[in-house]
Structures are given as structure tokens and as C-alpha cells.
Coordinates of C-alpha atoms and ligand atoms in Angstrom, one line a residue:
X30 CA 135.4 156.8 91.1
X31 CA 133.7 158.4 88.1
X32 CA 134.8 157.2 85.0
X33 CA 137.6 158.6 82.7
X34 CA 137.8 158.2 78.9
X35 CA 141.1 156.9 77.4
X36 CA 140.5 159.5 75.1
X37 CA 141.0 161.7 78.0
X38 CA 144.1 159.7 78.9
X39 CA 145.7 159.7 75.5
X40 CA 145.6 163.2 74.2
X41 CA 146.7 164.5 77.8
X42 CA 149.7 162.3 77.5
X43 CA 150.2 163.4 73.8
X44 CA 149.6 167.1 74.6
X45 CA 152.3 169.4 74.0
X46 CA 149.9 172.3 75.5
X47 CA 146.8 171.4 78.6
X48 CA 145.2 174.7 79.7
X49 CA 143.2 173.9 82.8
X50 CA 140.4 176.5 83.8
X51 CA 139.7 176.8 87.3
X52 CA 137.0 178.2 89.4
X53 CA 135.9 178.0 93.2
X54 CA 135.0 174.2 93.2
X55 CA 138.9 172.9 93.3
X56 CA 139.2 174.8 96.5
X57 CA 135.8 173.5 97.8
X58 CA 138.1 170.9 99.3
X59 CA 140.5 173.3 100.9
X60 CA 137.9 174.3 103.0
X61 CA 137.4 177.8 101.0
X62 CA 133.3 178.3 100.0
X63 CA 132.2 178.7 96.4
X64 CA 129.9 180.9 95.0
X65 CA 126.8 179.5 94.2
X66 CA 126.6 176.1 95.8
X67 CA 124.2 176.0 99.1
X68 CA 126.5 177.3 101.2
X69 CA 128.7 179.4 99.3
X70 CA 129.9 182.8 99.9
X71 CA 127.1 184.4 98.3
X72 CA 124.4 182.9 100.6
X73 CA 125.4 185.2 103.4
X74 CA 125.2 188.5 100.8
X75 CA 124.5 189.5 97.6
X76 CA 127.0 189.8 95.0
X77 CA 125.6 193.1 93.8
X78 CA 126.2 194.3 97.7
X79 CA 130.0 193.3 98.1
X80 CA 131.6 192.4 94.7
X81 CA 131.3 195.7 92.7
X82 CA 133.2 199.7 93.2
X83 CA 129.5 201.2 93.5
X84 CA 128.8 198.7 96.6
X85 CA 132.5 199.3 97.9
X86 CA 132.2 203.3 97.7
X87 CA 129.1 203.0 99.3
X88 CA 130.4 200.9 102.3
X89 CA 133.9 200.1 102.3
X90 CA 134.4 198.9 105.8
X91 CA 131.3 196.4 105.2
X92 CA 133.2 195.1 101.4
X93 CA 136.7 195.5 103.0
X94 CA 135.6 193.5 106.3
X95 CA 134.6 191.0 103.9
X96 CA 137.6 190.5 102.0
X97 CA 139.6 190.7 105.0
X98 CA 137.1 187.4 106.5
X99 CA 138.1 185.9 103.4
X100 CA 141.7 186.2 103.1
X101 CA 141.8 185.1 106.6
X102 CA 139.6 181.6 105.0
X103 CA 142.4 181.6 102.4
X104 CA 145.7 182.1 104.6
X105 CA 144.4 179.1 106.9
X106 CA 143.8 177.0 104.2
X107 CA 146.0 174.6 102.2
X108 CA 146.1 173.5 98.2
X109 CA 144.3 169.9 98.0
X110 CA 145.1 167.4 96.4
X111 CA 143.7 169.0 93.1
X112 CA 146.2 172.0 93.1
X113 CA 148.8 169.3 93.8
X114 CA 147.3 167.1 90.7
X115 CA 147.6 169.8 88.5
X116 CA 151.4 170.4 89.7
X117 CA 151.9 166.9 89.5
X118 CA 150.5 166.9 85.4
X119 CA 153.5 169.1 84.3
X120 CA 156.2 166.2 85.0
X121 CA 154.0 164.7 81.8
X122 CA 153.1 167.5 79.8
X123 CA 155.5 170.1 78.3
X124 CA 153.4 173.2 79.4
X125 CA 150.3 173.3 81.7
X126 CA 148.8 176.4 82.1
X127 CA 146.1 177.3 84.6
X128 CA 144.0 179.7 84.3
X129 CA 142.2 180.3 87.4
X130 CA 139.0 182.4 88.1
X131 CA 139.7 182.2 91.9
X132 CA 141.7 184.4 94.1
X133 CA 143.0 182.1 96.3
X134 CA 146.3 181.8 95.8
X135 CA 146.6 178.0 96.3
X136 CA 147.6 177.7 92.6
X137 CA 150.3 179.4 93.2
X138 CA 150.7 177.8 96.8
X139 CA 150.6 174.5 94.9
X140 CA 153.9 175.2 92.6
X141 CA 152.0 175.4 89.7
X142 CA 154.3 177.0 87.0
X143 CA 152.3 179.3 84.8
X144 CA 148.8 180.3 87.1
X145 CA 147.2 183.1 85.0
X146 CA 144.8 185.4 87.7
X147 CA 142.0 186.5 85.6
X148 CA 140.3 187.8 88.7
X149 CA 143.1 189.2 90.5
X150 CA 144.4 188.0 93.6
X151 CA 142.6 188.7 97.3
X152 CA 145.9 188.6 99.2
X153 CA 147.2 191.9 97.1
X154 CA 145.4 195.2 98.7
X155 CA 146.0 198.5 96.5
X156 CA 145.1 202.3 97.2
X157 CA 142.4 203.4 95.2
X158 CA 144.1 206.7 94.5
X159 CA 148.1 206.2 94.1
X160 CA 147.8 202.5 93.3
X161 CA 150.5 201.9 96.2
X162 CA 150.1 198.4 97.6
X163 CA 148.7 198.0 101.4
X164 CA 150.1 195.7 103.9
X165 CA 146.8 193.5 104.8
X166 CA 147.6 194.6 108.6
X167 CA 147.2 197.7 107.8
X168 CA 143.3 197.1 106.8
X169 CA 143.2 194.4 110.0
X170 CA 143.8 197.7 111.9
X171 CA 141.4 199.6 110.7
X172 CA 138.7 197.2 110.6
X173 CA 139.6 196.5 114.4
X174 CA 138.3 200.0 114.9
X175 CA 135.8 199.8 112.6
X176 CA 136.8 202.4 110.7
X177 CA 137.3 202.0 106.1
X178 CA 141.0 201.2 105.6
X179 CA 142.9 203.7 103.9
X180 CA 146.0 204.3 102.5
X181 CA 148.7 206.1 105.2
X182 CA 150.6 207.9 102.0
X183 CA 147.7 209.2 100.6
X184 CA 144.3 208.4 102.9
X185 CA 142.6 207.3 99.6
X186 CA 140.5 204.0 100.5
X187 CA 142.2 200.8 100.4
X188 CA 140.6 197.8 98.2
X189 CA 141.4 194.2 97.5
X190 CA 143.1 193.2 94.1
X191 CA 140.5 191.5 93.0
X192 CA 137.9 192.4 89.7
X193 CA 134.5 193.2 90.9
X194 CA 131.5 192.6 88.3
X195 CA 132.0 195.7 86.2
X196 CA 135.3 195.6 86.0
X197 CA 137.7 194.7 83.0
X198 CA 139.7 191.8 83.8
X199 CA 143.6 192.8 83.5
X200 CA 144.4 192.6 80.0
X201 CA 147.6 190.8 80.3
X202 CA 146.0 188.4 81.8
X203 CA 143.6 188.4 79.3
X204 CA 146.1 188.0 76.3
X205 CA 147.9 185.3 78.5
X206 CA 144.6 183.4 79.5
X207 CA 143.5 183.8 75.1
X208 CA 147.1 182.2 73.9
X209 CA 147.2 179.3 76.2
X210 CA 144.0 178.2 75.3
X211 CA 143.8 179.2 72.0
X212 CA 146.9 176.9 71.6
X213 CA 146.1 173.9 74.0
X214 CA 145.6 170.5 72.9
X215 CA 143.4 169.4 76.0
X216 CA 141.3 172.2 77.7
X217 CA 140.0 170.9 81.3
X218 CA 136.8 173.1 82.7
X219 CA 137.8 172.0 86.5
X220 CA 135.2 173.2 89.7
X221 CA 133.4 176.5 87.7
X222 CA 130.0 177.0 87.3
X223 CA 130.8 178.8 84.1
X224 CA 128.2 181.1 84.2
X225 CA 130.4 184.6 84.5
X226 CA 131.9 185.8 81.7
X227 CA 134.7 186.5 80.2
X228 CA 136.1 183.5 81.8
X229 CA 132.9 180.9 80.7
X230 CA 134.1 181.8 77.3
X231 CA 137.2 179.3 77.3
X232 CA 136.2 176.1 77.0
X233 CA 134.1 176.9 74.0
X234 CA 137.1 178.7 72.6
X235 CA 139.1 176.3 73.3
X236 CA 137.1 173.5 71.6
X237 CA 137.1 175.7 67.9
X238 CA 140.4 175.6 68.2
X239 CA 140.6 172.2 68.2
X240 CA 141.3 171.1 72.0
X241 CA 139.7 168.4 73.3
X242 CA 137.5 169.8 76.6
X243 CA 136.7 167.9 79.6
X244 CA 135.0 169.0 82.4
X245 CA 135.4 168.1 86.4
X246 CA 132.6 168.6 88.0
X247 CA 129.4 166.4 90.4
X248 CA 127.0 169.1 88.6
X249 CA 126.1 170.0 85.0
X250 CA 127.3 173.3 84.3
X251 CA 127.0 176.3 82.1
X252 CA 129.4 174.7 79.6
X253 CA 128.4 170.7 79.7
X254 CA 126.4 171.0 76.3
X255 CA 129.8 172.2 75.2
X256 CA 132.5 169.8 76.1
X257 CA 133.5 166.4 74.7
X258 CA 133.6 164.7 78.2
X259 CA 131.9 165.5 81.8
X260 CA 133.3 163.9 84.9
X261 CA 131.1 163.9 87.3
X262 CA 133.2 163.9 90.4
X263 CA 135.4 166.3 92.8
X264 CA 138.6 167.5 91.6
X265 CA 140.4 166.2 94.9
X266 CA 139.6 162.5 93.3
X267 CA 139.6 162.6 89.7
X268 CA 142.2 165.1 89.0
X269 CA 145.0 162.5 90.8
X270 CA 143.5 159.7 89.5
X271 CA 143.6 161.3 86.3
X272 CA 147.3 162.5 86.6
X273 CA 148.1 159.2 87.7
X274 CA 146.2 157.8 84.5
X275 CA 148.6 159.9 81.8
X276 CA 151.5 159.0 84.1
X277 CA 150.6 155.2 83.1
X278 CA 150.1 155.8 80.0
X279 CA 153.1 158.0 79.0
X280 CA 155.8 155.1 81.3
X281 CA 153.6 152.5 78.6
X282 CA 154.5 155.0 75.4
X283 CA 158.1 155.4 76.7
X284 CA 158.8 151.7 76.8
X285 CA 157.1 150.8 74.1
X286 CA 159.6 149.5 70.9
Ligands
LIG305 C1 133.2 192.4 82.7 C2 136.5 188.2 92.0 C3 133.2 194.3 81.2 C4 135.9 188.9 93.2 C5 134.6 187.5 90.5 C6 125.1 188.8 81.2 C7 125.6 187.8 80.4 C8 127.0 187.6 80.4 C9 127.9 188.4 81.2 C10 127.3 189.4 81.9 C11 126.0 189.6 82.0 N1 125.7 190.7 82.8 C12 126.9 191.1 83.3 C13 127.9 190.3 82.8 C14 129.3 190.5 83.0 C15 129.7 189.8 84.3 C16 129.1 188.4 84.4 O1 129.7 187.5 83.9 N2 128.1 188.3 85.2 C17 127.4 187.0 85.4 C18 127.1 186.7 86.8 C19 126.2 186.9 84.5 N3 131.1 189.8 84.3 C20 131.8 190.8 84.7 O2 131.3 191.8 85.2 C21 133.3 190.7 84.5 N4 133.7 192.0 83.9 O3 132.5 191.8 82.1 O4 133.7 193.7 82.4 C22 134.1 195.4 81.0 C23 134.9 195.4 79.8 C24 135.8 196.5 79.6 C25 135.8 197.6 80.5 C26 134.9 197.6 81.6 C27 134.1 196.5 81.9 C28 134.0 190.5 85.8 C29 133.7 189.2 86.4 C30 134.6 188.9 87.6 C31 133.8 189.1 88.8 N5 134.6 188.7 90.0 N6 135.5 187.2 91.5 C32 135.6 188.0 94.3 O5 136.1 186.8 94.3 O6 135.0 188.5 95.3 S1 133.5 186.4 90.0 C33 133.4 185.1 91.0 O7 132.5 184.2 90.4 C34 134.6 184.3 91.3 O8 135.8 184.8 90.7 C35 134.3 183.0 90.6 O9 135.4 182.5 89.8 C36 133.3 183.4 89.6 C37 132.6 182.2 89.0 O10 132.2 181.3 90.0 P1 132.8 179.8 90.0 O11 134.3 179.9 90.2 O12 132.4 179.1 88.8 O13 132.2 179.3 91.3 P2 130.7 178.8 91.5 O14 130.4 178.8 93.0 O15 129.7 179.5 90.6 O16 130.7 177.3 91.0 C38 131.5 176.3 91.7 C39 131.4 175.1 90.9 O17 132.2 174.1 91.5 C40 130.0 174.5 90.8 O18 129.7 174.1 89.5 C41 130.1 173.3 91.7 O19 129.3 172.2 91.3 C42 131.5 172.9 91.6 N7 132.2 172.1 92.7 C43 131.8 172.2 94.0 N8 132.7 171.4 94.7 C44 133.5 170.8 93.8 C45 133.2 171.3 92.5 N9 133.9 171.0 91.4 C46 134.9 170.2 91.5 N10 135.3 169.6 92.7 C47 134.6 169.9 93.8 N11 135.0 169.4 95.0

């Protein structure tokens, strides 16, 4: 087990506000590939060829056969015991709030109260032209035939709700994902790379406003020169162990005289 500060320990039990950042390494365990590691999503195609509106114009059915393969990944899998950790840390903490770079779902599969999307979600589908939303069996179809999914109110091309490189994340989110971590006492960088941006920004953010910032993570990452802590580890282990830690400590603080 990799080791865990009592600094760590203390301030998360003292926190009024944790923001936790999230990217495709706390569903590694779920079974769901990540980006950039050996076998990740990206080994099979480019990013520039799927995850942008140029490449999806250009080919829908191959992009929306994609997404469909991967919500398919997503609906068969199940939060780990990482999403559950990160449930389990708002019993202790007054407000948690996870902002996630994935589209998964399996925060919000996990019960987690306050899961801010910056990247959208991949098991919403909209209409490029009316904006209606599209039942995913309604691209399954079409993708059956091999045909590009479209919209049966308008015929304009159906697209996951997801932001493609290019795209402005959704400002809401945005302003949601800036106040929680602008406020939080204890940032935690948990399974990114942190090499896209806007998201990478946070932890550094975080930290000049005063939060103490851990990572979870078994590699160095785009933000390690930047944090106070790096736990080299998966988040299925230390982030229970670590919940489990600030349970501890917080039963030790309640009895104490
Ligand atoms: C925008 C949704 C402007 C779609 C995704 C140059 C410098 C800086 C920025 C840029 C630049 N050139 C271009 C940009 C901007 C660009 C960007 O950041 N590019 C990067 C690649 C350089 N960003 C954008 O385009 C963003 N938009 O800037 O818009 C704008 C403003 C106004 C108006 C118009 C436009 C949009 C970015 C969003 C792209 N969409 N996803 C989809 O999913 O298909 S990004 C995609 O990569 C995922 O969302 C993912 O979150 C993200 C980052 O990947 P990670 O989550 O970190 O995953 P990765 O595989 O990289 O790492 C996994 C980590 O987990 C590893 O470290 C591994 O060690 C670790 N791990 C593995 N197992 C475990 C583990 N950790 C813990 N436990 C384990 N068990």
C-alpha cells in the first residue's frame, strides 16, 4: 500500500470543502480504457480522427460507431471501489465535489452528490440541428445498417454529448467546476494525466488558493511538480484506504475531550 501523509489525513478530516478531480484512471478499474496508457482508447485511433466536429462531419457513422462501442463499455461496467470511496468521503466531509473529466457516468452511478461533467456525458445523444435529445437505440439502429444516425424530427445528424477538442466546455460547468475548487480546503488530482486543458488547470488553481493537493496516481503526471503529495498507487486501493484513514481520524477527534 503506497503511503499516505497524515497531513493528507488531517486536513481531509478538517475540510469543510474536498474537490476531487477525476479523469479516465479511476475507471481503469471498471474495466473502461484510458486515454493514453498502452492500451487506451486512443491506441486503436487518433484523437484528431474521432474526438473533434471536423472528424465527425466528415465521418459520422465511423465517430458515432465509436461512441456507441463505448457507451456499450460504460453501460456494462460498474463504479469501483474508487467511485464508492469518493461516495463513502462525504459521510466525513461537509461537501465533496467531483469534478470529473470522464463521461462515464459511474460518478453519478456511484451516488456521488455533486459530480460536475466538464466533458459532457456519452450516455446523452443530441441532434446537431434542433438540439432534441436521441434515444441511444435510435443510433444502434442506424449503425446496424450502417447508415449516420440522425434525428427522426429533423434528419440533422445525431452526436454524443460529449466536448470534442475544439469545443468550449459548458460554461456552467465551468463556473461550478471554478467555485468548488476555488473554495476547497483539499484538492485531490485522482487517475488524469493532466495534460488537456481546461481541466489540468485545477489543481494548480486550487493550490493558489490555498488547498492542499494530492495526487492518485502509479505515474508522474502533468501536474506532480505541482502538488504537495503524489500517491503512487490505483485509486481502487488508496482512495478506500484513504477514506478509511479520515474516518479514523475524525471517530479519534469526535471522542477526544
Ligand atoms: C478547448 C470527451 C477552447 C470526449 C475529451 C495546447 C496546450 C494546451 C491546450 C491545448 C493545446 N492545444 C489545444 C489545446 C486545447 C485542448 C487540449 O487540452 N489539448 C491537449 C491534448 C493538449 N483542449 C480542448 O480542446 C478543450 N476545449 O480548449 O476549447 C474553446 C474556448 C471557447 C470557445 C471554443 C473553444 C476540450 C478538451 C476536452 C476534450 N474531450 N473527452 C471523449 O471522451 O471522447 S478529453 C479526454 O482526455 C477525456 O475526457 C479525458 O478526460 C481527457 C484527459 O485524459 P485523462 O482523463 O487524464 O486520461 P489519460 O488516459 O490521459 O490518463 C489516465 C491517467 O490515469 C494516467 O495518468 C494513468 O497513469 C492513470 N491511471 C491508470 N490507471 C489508474 C490510474 N490512476 C489511478 N488509478 C488507476 N487504476
Amino acid at each position: 500500500m503506497p503511503t499516505i501523509s497524515d497531513t493528507l489525513v488531517c486536513r481531509l478530516a478538517e475540510a469543510d470543502h474536498v474537490a476531487v478531480l477525476t479523469g479516465a484512471g479511476i475507471s481503469a478499474e471498471s474495466g473502461i480504457p484510458t486515454f493514453r496508457d498502452p492500451d487506451g482508447l486512443w491506441d486503436e485511433f487518433e484523437p484528431q480522427e474521432l474526438a473533434n466536429v471536423e472528424a465527425f462531419l466528415d465521418n459520422p457513422t465511423l465517430v458515432q460507431g465509436w461512441y456507441q462501442r463505448r457507451r456499450q463499455v460504460v453501460e456494462e461496467a460498474e463504479p469501483n471501489a474508487g467511485h464508492r470511496a469518493l461516495k463513502a468521503l462525504e459521510a466525513h466531509v461537509p461537501s465533496v465535489s467531483v469534478v470529473t473529466q470522464n463521461v462515464d457516468d459511474l460518478h453519478n452511478r456511484a451516488g456521488s452528490d455533486a459530480v460536475i461533467e466538464l466533458h459532457g456525458n456519452i450516455t446523452r445523444n443530441y441532434c446537431v440541428d434542433c438540439e432534441r435529445t436521441a434515444a441511444p437505440e435510435a443510433v444502434d439502429a442506424a449503425i446496424r445498417n450502417g447508415e449516420p444516425a440522425c434525428c427522426p424530427a429533423c434528419d440533422g445528424l445525431i452526436r454524443p454529448d460529449v466536448v470534442w477538442f475544439g469545443e468550449r466546455l459548458p460554461p456552467e460547468a465551468v463556473e461550478r467546476a471554478d467555485a468548488a475548487t476555488a473554495r476547497a480546503d483539499v484538492l485531490l488530482s485522482v487517475g488524469t494525466s493532466a495534460v488537456v486543458y481546461p481541466a489540468a488547470r485545477y489543481p494548480v488553481r486550487a493550490r493558489e488558493h490555498g488547498a492542499y493537493v494530492a495526487e492518485v496516481n502509479p505515474d508522474t503526471t502533468g501536474v506532480t511538480p505541482d502538488v504537495d503529495e503524489s500517491i503512487r498507487g490505483p485509486a481502487g486501493e488508496v482512495l478506500p484506504a484513504l477514506v478509511e484513514a479520515v474516518a479514523d481520524r475524525s471517530e479519534e477527534g469526535a471522542g477526544a475531550p
